[in-house]
Amino acid sequence: MELREIEIFAPATIANISCGFDVLGCCLDSIGDTMILRKTSETGVRIGKIIGEELPMDPKKNVASVAVMAMLKALKVEPNYGFEIEIHKNIKPGSGVGSSAASGAGAVFAANELMGKPFSKHELIPFAAEGERAACGAPIADNVAPALLGGFTLVKETDPIKVLELPSINGLYATIIHPQIEIKTSISRDILPQTVNINDAVKQWANVGALIHALHMNDHALFADSLKDYIVEPHRSKLIPKFEQVIKSAINAGALGGGISGSGPSIFTFSKNLETAENVSLTIKDIYKNTNIPYHVYVSKINDQGVKILKQS
Ligand code: ADP
């Protein structure tokens, strides 16, 4: 039976996992958008409806349609039908958990299914990254790769994009707090130093290696000990109220560690099971209750599948 319509879950993701700035990411399970893609008799890509957020309806500006257009361009023969995209947004844009990446990854995954899967999931990554170019000016893959592949991923190369799929620690949960403050991308970029101290660099790549080893060995203690960032976090954390306190209290409540999600303002922490992740959530809420900053706290297991099909017909 030829598919006409598909509904999918497009997951939120954590990028910039501590020492893995710009390279290490992972996929979340209970935070994400729903998207519906349907074939249309007219060719081309259009945005039919967006519910939940004010986002561009212009297909040249919305990440979802930009990503699908990049995919269609790569086909030898374009289909004789088009696509209409409906986005039900739950992930707030600019929160640091890959709002635009979820749309790009979800859209190319869904369109690929409707076309009978001409591309593998790895082949879809550069198209979803083209969507990111529409959101932030560069075809970055550190959110779209975990959104498509699930689990933990490492962007080994950017031109052309090469992504490695990593194993995950068994039973791992994330607790994320999104303080609803705006950090301008230009400020979070400008605050980073242009040069890196060699001693910090040595510590950083030792931790990246150790973190990857911990994932392969399912070693909770080494994973916790490697979640450190000597290069980016000391600068960017100044932009996030109560950052140090959140991480310290989370670790006291049993978390393995944490850091800045994406370019913030969300803060992520990892825990070895759901019970600990929920305790961490209570502790973090207590810290933010004493501020006048609105916030949301999420608990999610690591999603090892990536984008999921909800319905198709
Ligand atoms: P996050 O920081 O949570 O990853 P991004 O900064 O990546 O979010 O994306 C937000 C930017 O992308 C906003 O400027 C938004 O208008 C733009 N954008 C365009 N299309 C979409 C979309 N479908 N979903 C989310 N953001 C989009």
mmCIF file of C-alpha atoms and ligand atoms in Angstrom:
data_model
loop_
_atom_site.group_PDB
_atom_site.id
_atom_site.type_symbol
_atom_site.label_atom_id
_atom_site.label_comp_id
_atom_site.label_asym_id
_atom_site.label_seq_id
_atom_site.Cartn_x
_atom_site.Cartn_y
_atom_site.Cartn_z
ATOM 1 C CA MET A 1 0.000 0.000 0.000
ATOM 2 C CA GLU A 2 1.328 3.405 -0.927
ATOM 3 C CA LEU A 3 1.722 5.704 2.097
ATOM 4 C CA ARG A 4 -0.050 9.083 1.881
ATOM 5 C CA GLU A 5 0.348 10.453 5.404
ATOM 6 C CA ILE A 6 2.588 9.874 8.405
ATOM 7 C CA GLU A 7 2.593 11.168 11.974
ATOM 8 C CA ILE A 8 5.886 11.097 13.863
ATOM 9 C CA PHE A 9 7.436 12.037 17.222
ATOM 10 C CA ALA A 10 10.417 14.392 16.693
ATOM 11 C CA PRO A 11 12.579 14.241 19.829
ATOM 12 C CA ALA A 12 14.425 16.945 21.727
ATOM 13 C CA THR A 13 18.176 16.416 22.101
ATOM 14 C CA ILE A 14 21.074 17.488 24.303
ATOM 15 C CA ALA A 15 24.114 18.786 22.397
ATOM 16 C CA ASN A 16 27.474 20.030 23.709
ATOM 17 C CA ILE A 17 27.587 17.281 26.351
ATOM 18 C CA SER A 18 30.223 18.743 28.743
ATOM 19 C CA CYS A 19 33.710 18.026 27.314
ATOM 20 C CA GLY A 20 32.139 17.178 23.929
ATOM 21 C CA PHE A 21 31.436 20.764 22.826
ATOM 22 C CA ASP A 22 30.106 20.789 19.236
ATOM 23 C CA VAL A 23 30.571 17.005 18.865
ATOM 24 C CA LEU A 24 28.717 14.932 21.494
ATOM 25 C CA GLY A 25 24.935 14.731 21.718
ATOM 26 C CA CYS A 26 22.155 12.441 22.873
ATOM 27 C CA CYS A 27 18.467 11.896 22.180
ATOM 28 C CA LEU A 28 15.594 12.412 24.641
ATOM 29 C CA ASP A 29 12.389 10.417 24.872
ATOM 30 C CA SER A 30 9.587 12.266 26.596
ATOM 31 C CA ILE A 31 10.277 15.760 25.253
ATOM 32 C CA GLY A 32 9.520 16.413 21.606
ATOM 33 C CA ASP A 33 7.193 17.639 18.885
ATOM 34 C CA THR A 34 4.600 15.806 16.847
ATOM 35 C CA MET A 35 4.656 16.310 13.089
ATOM 36 C CA ILE A 36 2.346 15.173 10.318
ATOM 37 C CA LEU A 37 3.544 15.009 6.720
ATOM 38 C CA ARG A 38 1.169 14.286 3.856
ATOM 39 C CA LYS A 39 1.638 13.961 0.130
ATOM 40 C CA THR A 40 0.012 16.656 -2.010
ATOM 41 C CA SER A 41 -0.856 16.569 -5.711
ATOM 42 C CA GLU A 42 1.064 19.836 -6.170
ATOM 43 C CA THR A 43 4.842 19.403 -6.193
ATOM 44 C CA GLY A 44 7.075 21.316 -3.751
ATOM 45 C CA VAL A 45 7.006 21.664 0.024
ATOM 46 C CA ARG A 46 4.637 23.800 2.071
ATOM 47 C CA ILE A 47 3.988 24.404 5.746
ATOM 48 C CA GLY A 48 0.301 23.653 6.359
ATOM 49 C CA LYS A 49 -0.054 24.425 10.048
ATOM 50 C CA ILE A 50 2.070 25.225 13.111
ATOM 51 C CA ILE A 51 0.531 24.799 16.549
ATOM 52 C CA GLY A 52 2.172 25.861 19.820
ATOM 53 C CA GLU A 53 4.728 28.491 18.702
ATOM 54 C CA GLU A 54 5.075 31.418 16.321
ATOM 55 C CA LEU A 55 7.404 30.070 13.630
ATOM 56 C CA PRO A 56 7.924 30.892 9.947
ATOM 57 C CA MET A 57 5.216 29.637 7.562
ATOM 58 C CA ASP A 58 7.482 30.542 4.621
ATOM 59 C CA PRO A 59 8.941 27.219 3.385
ATOM 60 C CA LYS A 60 12.272 28.939 2.663
ATOM 61 C CA LYS A 61 12.557 29.965 6.324
ATOM 62 C CA ASN A 62 11.131 27.027 8.264
ATOM 63 C CA VAL A 63 13.768 24.456 9.168
ATOM 64 C CA ALA A 64 11.404 21.535 8.443
ATOM 65 C CA SER A 65 10.674 22.527 4.832
ATOM 66 C CA VAL A 66 14.248 23.693 4.147
ATOM 67 C CA ALA A 67 15.505 20.237 5.203
ATOM 68 C CA VAL A 68 12.965 18.400 2.991
ATOM 69 C CA MET A 69 13.833 20.653 0.020
ATOM 70 C CA ALA A 70 17.538 19.800 0.489
ATOM 71 C CA MET A 71 16.586 16.122 0.433
ATOM 72 C CA LEU A 72 14.455 16.417 -2.721
ATOM 73 C CA LYS A 73 17.314 18.196 -4.493
ATOM 74 C CA ALA A 74 19.594 15.228 -3.837
ATOM 75 C CA LEU A 75 17.215 12.761 -5.539
ATOM 76 C CA LYS A 76 18.013 11.794 -9.125
ATOM 77 C CA VAL A 77 14.336 12.141 -10.036
ATOM 78 C CA GLU A 78 12.069 14.336 -7.891
ATOM 79 C CA PRO A 79 8.673 12.756 -7.058
ATOM 80 C CA ASN A 80 5.587 13.859 -9.025
ATOM 81 C CA TYR A 81 3.886 14.893 -5.761
ATOM 82 C CA GLY A 82 4.710 17.376 -2.999
ATOM 83 C CA PHE A 83 4.588 17.520 0.799
ATOM 84 C CA GLU A 84 2.538 19.438 3.332
ATOM 85 C CA ILE A 85 4.015 19.708 6.831
ATOM 86 C CA GLU A 86 2.109 20.179 10.069
ATOM 87 C CA ILE A 87 4.126 20.932 13.221
ATOM 88 C CA HIS A 88 2.815 20.591 16.771
ATOM 89 C CA LYS A 89 5.577 22.366 18.704
ATOM 90 C CA ASN A 90 6.272 21.408 22.288
ATOM 91 C CA ILE A 91 10.000 22.203 22.317
ATOM 92 C CA LYS A 92 10.449 25.921 22.854
ATOM 93 C CA PRO A 93 12.743 27.504 20.242
ATOM 94 C CA GLY A 94 15.930 28.866 21.796
ATOM 95 C CA SER A 95 15.698 26.627 24.875
ATOM 96 C CA GLY A 96 18.891 24.680 24.111
ATOM 97 C CA VAL A 97 17.320 21.260 23.567
ATOM 98 C CA GLY A 98 17.290 21.244 19.778
ATOM 99 C CA SER A 99 13.933 22.747 18.859
ATOM 100 C CA SER A 100 14.888 23.471 15.258
ATOM 101 C CA ALA A 101 16.815 20.181 14.957
ATOM 102 C CA ALA A 102 13.702 18.203 15.931
ATOM 103 C CA SER A 103 11.807 19.826 13.055
ATOM 104 C CA GLY A 104 14.566 19.236 10.504
ATOM 105 C CA ALA A 105 15.225 15.647 11.572
ATOM 106 C CA GLY A 106 11.509 14.824 11.920
ATOM 107 C CA ALA A 107 10.644 16.275 8.516
ATOM 108 C CA VAL A 108 13.332 14.436 6.532
ATOM 109 C CA PHE A 109 12.626 11.180 8.357
ATOM 110 C CA ALA A 110 8.893 11.426 7.603
ATOM 111 C CA ALA A 111 9.312 12.477 3.951
ATOM 112 C CA ASN A 112 11.806 9.633 3.444
ATOM 113 C CA GLU A 113 9.259 7.117 4.804
ATOM 114 C CA LEU A 114 6.535 8.516 2.497
ATOM 115 C CA MET A 115 8.861 8.126 -0.500
ATOM 116 C CA GLY A 116 9.660 4.483 0.330
ATOM 117 C CA LYS A 117 13.010 5.165 2.087
ATOM 118 C CA PRO A 118 15.409 6.168 -0.705
ATOM 119 C CA PHE A 119 17.889 7.260 2.001
ATOM 120 C CA SER A 120 19.378 5.609 5.113
ATOM 121 C CA LYS A 121 19.163 7.470 8.454
ATOM 122 C CA HIS A 122 22.866 8.411 8.174
ATOM 123 C CA GLU A 123 22.242 9.806 4.678
ATOM 124 C CA LEU A 124 19.434 11.993 6.066
ATOM 125 C CA ILE A 125 21.767 13.799 8.515
ATOM 126 C CA PRO A 126 23.230 16.342 6.018
ATOM 127 C CA PHE A 127 19.702 17.276 4.816
ATOM 128 C CA ALA A 128 18.510 17.905 8.372
ATOM 129 C CA ALA A 129 21.725 19.878 8.940
ATOM 130 C CA GLU A 130 20.779 22.098 5.962
ATOM 131 C CA GLY A 131 17.655 22.921 7.970
ATOM 132 C CA GLU A 132 19.904 24.058 10.816
ATOM 133 C CA ARG A 133 21.558 26.454 8.383
ATOM 134 C CA ALA A 134 18.176 28.208 8.141
ATOM 135 C CA ALA A 135 17.994 28.501 11.964
ATOM 136 C CA CYS A 136 21.562 29.430 12.849
ATOM 137 C CA GLY A 137 23.548 30.032 9.672
ATOM 138 C CA ALA A 138 25.627 26.826 9.650
ATOM 139 C CA PRO A 139 24.773 23.207 8.713
ATOM 140 C CA ILE A 140 25.538 21.841 12.184
ATOM 141 C CA ALA A 141 24.775 18.208 12.958
ATOM 142 C CA ASP A 142 25.264 17.844 16.721
ATOM 143 C CA ASN A 143 21.500 17.969 17.453
ATOM 144 C CA VAL A 144 20.091 16.490 14.238
ATOM 145 C CA ALA A 145 22.350 13.400 14.424
ATOM 146 C CA PRO A 146 21.046 12.155 17.815
ATOM 147 C CA ALA A 147 17.490 13.176 16.830
ATOM 148 C CA LEU A 148 17.678 10.868 13.784
ATOM 149 C CA LEU A 149 19.837 8.051 15.119
ATOM 150 C CA GLY A 150 18.891 8.004 18.824
ATOM 151 C CA GLY A 151 21.259 7.304 21.733
ATOM 152 C CA PHE A 152 24.611 9.086 21.947
ATOM 153 C CA THR A 153 26.341 10.352 18.812
ATOM 154 C CA LEU A 154 29.676 11.955 17.992
ATOM 155 C CA VAL A 155 30.110 14.286 15.018
ATOM 156 C CA LYS A 156 33.565 13.168 13.892
ATOM 157 C CA GLU A 157 33.776 15.380 10.830
ATOM 158 C CA THR A 158 31.742 18.277 9.535
ATOM 159 C CA ASP A 159 32.729 18.538 5.848
ATOM 160 C CA PRO A 160 31.443 16.148 4.702
ATOM 161 C CA ILE A 161 29.457 15.280 7.822
ATOM 162 C CA LYS A 162 30.508 11.997 9.442
ATOM 163 C CA VAL A 163 28.679 10.793 12.552
ATOM 164 C CA LEU A 164 29.492 7.872 14.859
ATOM 165 C CA GLU A 165 26.777 6.060 16.841
ATOM 166 C CA LEU A 166 27.887 5.336 20.409
ATOM 167 C CA PRO A 167 26.474 2.879 22.938
ATOM 168 C CA SER A 168 24.513 4.302 25.867
ATOM 169 C CA ILE A 169 24.845 3.576 29.577
ATOM 170 C CA ASN A 170 22.080 1.140 30.622
ATOM 171 C CA GLY A 171 19.028 2.739 32.201
ATOM 172 C CA LEU A 172 20.325 6.308 31.932
ATOM 173 C CA TYR A 173 17.901 9.214 32.575
ATOM 174 C CA ALA A 174 18.268 12.954 32.043
ATOM 175 C CA THR A 175 16.795 15.693 34.203
ATOM 176 C CA ILE A 176 16.693 19.046 32.431
ATOM 177 C CA ILE A 177 15.784 22.465 33.708
ATOM 178 C CA HIS A 178 14.831 25.163 31.238
ATOM 179 C CA PRO A 179 15.000 28.571 32.952
ATOM 180 C CA GLN A 180 12.881 30.791 30.748
ATOM 181 C CA ILE A 181 15.396 33.524 30.112
ATOM 182 C CA GLU A 182 16.670 34.612 26.723
ATOM 183 C CA ILE A 183 20.369 34.362 25.985
ATOM 184 C CA LYS A 184 21.206 35.977 22.672
ATOM 185 C CA THR A 185 23.207 33.610 20.433
ATOM 186 C CA SER A 186 25.636 36.453 19.687
ATOM 187 C CA ILE A 187 26.360 36.869 23.424
ATOM 188 C CA SER A 188 26.849 33.146 24.050
ATOM 189 C CA ARG A 189 29.233 33.078 21.065
ATOM 190 C CA ASP A 190 31.119 36.267 21.947
ATOM 191 C CA ILE A 191 31.733 35.124 25.519
ATOM 192 C CA LEU A 192 33.901 32.220 24.298
ATOM 193 C CA PRO A 193 37.670 32.766 24.157
ATOM 194 C CA GLN A 194 39.315 32.724 20.719
ATOM 195 C CA THR A 195 42.266 30.667 21.958
ATOM 196 C CA VAL A 196 42.476 27.663 24.247
ATOM 197 C CA ASN A 197 45.049 27.068 26.950
ATOM 198 C CA ILE A 198 47.048 23.897 26.130
ATOM 199 C CA ASN A 199 46.679 22.487 29.675
ATOM 200 C CA ASP A 200 42.910 22.876 29.497
ATOM 201 C CA ALA A 201 42.894 21.300 26.020
ATOM 202 C CA VAL A 202 44.804 18.247 27.303
ATOM 203 C CA LYS A 203 42.324 17.786 30.164
ATOM 204 C CA GLN A 204 39.423 18.245 27.752
ATOM 205 C CA TRP A 205 40.435 15.604 25.194
ATOM 206 C CA ALA A 206 41.366 13.174 27.988
ATOM 207 C CA ASN A 207 37.796 13.546 29.260
ATOM 208 C CA VAL A 208 36.232 13.114 25.807
ATOM 209 C CA GLY A 209 38.191 9.869 25.365
ATOM 210 C CA ALA A 210 37.248 8.715 28.868
ATOM 211 C CA LEU A 211 33.575 9.559 28.336
ATOM 212 C CA ILE A 212 33.431 7.499 25.122
ATOM 213 C CA HIS A 213 35.251 4.640 26.904
ATOM 214 C CA ALA A 214 32.726 4.833 29.775
ATOM 215 C CA LEU A 215 29.823 4.531 27.283
ATOM 216 C CA HIS A 216 31.414 1.429 25.740
ATOM 217 C CA MET A 217 32.208 -0.143 29.125
ATOM 218 C CA ASN A 218 28.843 0.825 30.702
ATOM 219 C CA ASP A 219 30.963 2.361 33.484
ATOM 220 C CA HIS A 220 28.856 4.785 35.564
ATOM 221 C CA ALA A 221 31.747 5.988 37.740
ATOM 222 C CA LEU A 222 34.001 6.829 34.786
ATOM 223 C CA PHE A 223 31.067 8.460 32.950
ATOM 224 C CA ALA A 224 30.450 10.684 36.002
ATOM 225 C CA ASP A 225 34.141 11.511 36.354
ATOM 226 C CA SER A 226 34.413 12.512 32.672
ATOM 227 C CA LEU A 227 31.437 14.904 32.535
ATOM 228 C CA LYS A 228 33.697 17.954 32.823
ATOM 229 C CA ASP A 229 34.243 20.939 30.572
ATOM 230 C CA TYR A 230 37.341 23.095 31.085
ATOM 231 C CA ILE A 231 36.896 25.193 27.953
ATOM 232 C CA VAL A 232 33.336 26.388 27.326
ATOM 233 C CA GLU A 233 31.352 25.975 30.537
ATOM 234 C CA PRO A 234 33.502 28.282 32.718
ATOM 235 C CA HIS A 235 32.526 31.144 30.371
ATOM 236 C CA ARG A 236 28.965 30.314 29.338
ATOM 237 C CA SER A 237 27.791 29.276 32.810
ATOM 238 C CA LYS A 238 28.032 32.939 33.859
ATOM 239 C CA LEU A 239 24.983 33.585 31.651
ATOM 240 C CA ILE A 240 22.817 31.000 33.471
ATOM 241 C CA PRO A 241 21.491 31.910 36.930
ATOM 242 C CA LYS A 242 22.232 29.333 39.686
ATOM 243 C CA PHE A 243 24.206 27.103 37.299
ATOM 244 C CA GLU A 244 26.867 25.984 39.834
ATOM 245 C CA GLN A 245 24.264 25.438 42.527
ATOM 246 C CA VAL A 246 22.080 23.312 40.224
ATOM 247 C CA ILE A 247 24.983 21.023 39.265
ATOM 248 C CA LYS A 248 26.288 20.700 42.858
ATOM 249 C CA SER A 249 22.848 19.957 44.329
ATOM 250 C CA ALA A 250 22.041 17.509 41.533
ATOM 251 C CA ILE A 251 25.250 15.578 42.250
ATOM 252 C CA ASN A 252 24.415 15.609 45.983
ATOM 253 C CA ALA A 253 21.000 14.162 45.085
ATOM 254 C CA GLY A 254 22.721 11.296 43.221
ATOM 255 C CA ALA A 255 23.194 12.643 39.681
ATOM 256 C CA LEU A 256 26.267 11.509 37.763
ATOM 257 C CA GLY A 257 26.952 15.059 36.565
ATOM 258 C CA GLY A 258 25.676 17.648 34.147
ATOM 259 C CA GLY A 259 26.325 20.776 32.142
ATOM 260 C CA ILE A 260 24.880 23.327 29.730
ATOM 261 C CA SER A 261 22.523 21.854 27.144
ATOM 262 C CA GLY A 262 23.299 23.203 23.677
ATOM 263 C CA SER A 263 24.130 26.852 24.090
ATOM 264 C CA GLY A 264 21.768 27.122 27.064
ATOM 265 C CA PRO A 265 19.900 28.311 28.995
ATOM 266 C CA SER A 266 18.793 24.714 29.718
ATOM 267 C CA ILE A 267 20.939 22.720 32.136
ATOM 268 C CA PHE A 268 21.083 18.918 31.820
ATOM 269 C CA THR A 269 22.004 16.301 34.405
ATOM 270 C CA PHE A 270 22.287 12.535 34.006
ATOM 271 C CA SER A 271 21.184 9.923 36.563
ATOM 272 C CA LYS A 272 21.600 6.161 36.647
ATOM 273 C CA ASN A 273 17.849 5.468 37.032
ATOM 274 C CA LEU A 274 14.394 7.087 37.066
ATOM 275 C CA GLU A 275 14.145 7.337 40.851
ATOM 276 C CA THR A 276 17.382 9.341 41.101
ATOM 277 C CA ALA A 277 16.405 11.501 38.106
ATOM 278 C CA GLU A 278 13.153 12.387 39.902
ATOM 279 C CA ASN A 279 14.970 13.216 43.146
ATOM 280 C CA VAL A 280 17.280 15.448 41.137
ATOM 281 C CA SER A 281 14.237 17.127 39.613
ATOM 282 C CA LEU A 282 12.876 17.997 43.101
ATOM 283 C CA THR A 283 16.242 19.398 44.206
ATOM 284 C CA ILE A 284 16.601 21.565 41.108
ATOM 285 C CA LYS A 285 13.044 22.865 41.443
ATOM 286 C CA ASP A 286 13.822 23.901 45.035
ATOM 287 C CA ILE A 287 16.704 26.065 43.810
ATOM 288 C CA TYR A 288 14.670 27.805 41.116
ATOM 289 C CA LYS A 289 11.601 28.267 43.345
ATOM 290 C CA ASN A 290 13.638 30.851 45.229
ATOM 291 C CA THR A 291 14.208 32.954 42.123
ATOM 292 C CA ASN A 292 11.573 34.876 40.201
ATOM 293 C CA ILE A 293 12.571 33.154 36.961
ATOM 294 C CA PRO A 294 9.894 30.938 35.381
ATOM 295 C CA TYR A 295 11.193 27.447 34.605
ATOM 296 C CA HIS A 296 10.262 23.966 33.419
ATOM 297 C CA VAL A 297 11.855 20.731 34.592
ATOM 298 C CA TYR A 298 11.758 17.576 32.472
ATOM 299 C CA VAL A 299 12.764 14.001 33.226
ATOM 300 C CA SER A 300 13.402 11.696 30.279
ATOM 301 C CA LYS A 301 15.110 8.420 29.607
ATOM 302 C CA ILE A 302 17.618 8.345 26.771
ATOM 303 C CA ASN A 303 15.809 7.466 23.541
ATOM 304 C CA ASP A 304 17.866 4.884 21.663
ATOM 305 C CA GLN A 305 15.713 5.001 18.533
ATOM 306 C CA GLY A 306 15.473 8.675 17.502
ATOM 307 C CA VAL A 307 12.424 9.877 15.530
ATOM 308 C CA LYS A 308 9.463 7.505 16.031
ATOM 309 C CA ILE A 309 6.499 6.696 13.803
ATOM 310 C CA LEU A 310 3.183 7.251 15.609
ATOM 311 C CA LYS A 311 0.707 6.582 12.772
ATOM 312 C CA GLN A 312 0.733 6.080 9.031
ATOM 313 C CA SER A 313 -1.848 5.519 6.346
HETATM 314 P P1 ADP B 1 17.344 25.513 20.290
HETATM 315 O O1 ADP B 1 18.295 26.506 20.909
HETATM 316 O O2 ADP B 1 16.303 25.047 21.259
HETATM 317 O O3 ADP B 1 18.092 24.393 19.641
HETATM 318 P P2 ADP B 1 17.293 26.841 17.925
HETATM 319 O O4 ADP B 1 18.008 28.067 18.374
HETATM 320 O O5 ADP B 1 18.033 25.749 17.236
HETATM 321 O O6 ADP B 1 16.528 26.235 19.169
HETATM 322 O O7 ADP B 1 16.196 27.292 16.872
HETATM 323 C C1 ADP B 1 15.465 28.420 16.995
HETATM 324 C C2 ADP B 1 15.470 29.274 15.712
HETATM 325 O O8 ADP B 1 15.100 28.543 14.547
HETATM 326 C C3 ADP B 1 14.434 30.384 15.861
HETATM 327 O O9 ADP B 1 14.983 31.548 15.295
HETATM 328 C C4 ADP B 1 13.263 29.899 15.021
HETATM 329 O O10 ADP B 1 12.457 30.945 14.519
HETATM 330 C C5 ADP B 1 13.958 29.155 13.898
HETATM 331 N N1 ADP B 1 13.104 28.119 13.300
HETATM 332 C C6 ADP B 1 12.722 28.023 12.023
HETATM 333 N N2 ADP B 1 11.943 26.944 11.823
HETATM 334 C C7 ADP B 1 11.821 26.334 13.010
HETATM 335 C C8 ADP B 1 11.144 25.160 13.441
HETATM 336 N N3 ADP B 1 10.419 24.427 12.614
HETATM 337 N N4 ADP B 1 11.260 24.824 14.734
HETATM 338 C C9 ADP B 1 11.973 25.578 15.589
HETATM 339 N N5 ADP B 1 12.632 26.699 15.245
HETATM 340 C C10 ADP B 1 12.572 27.070 13.962
#
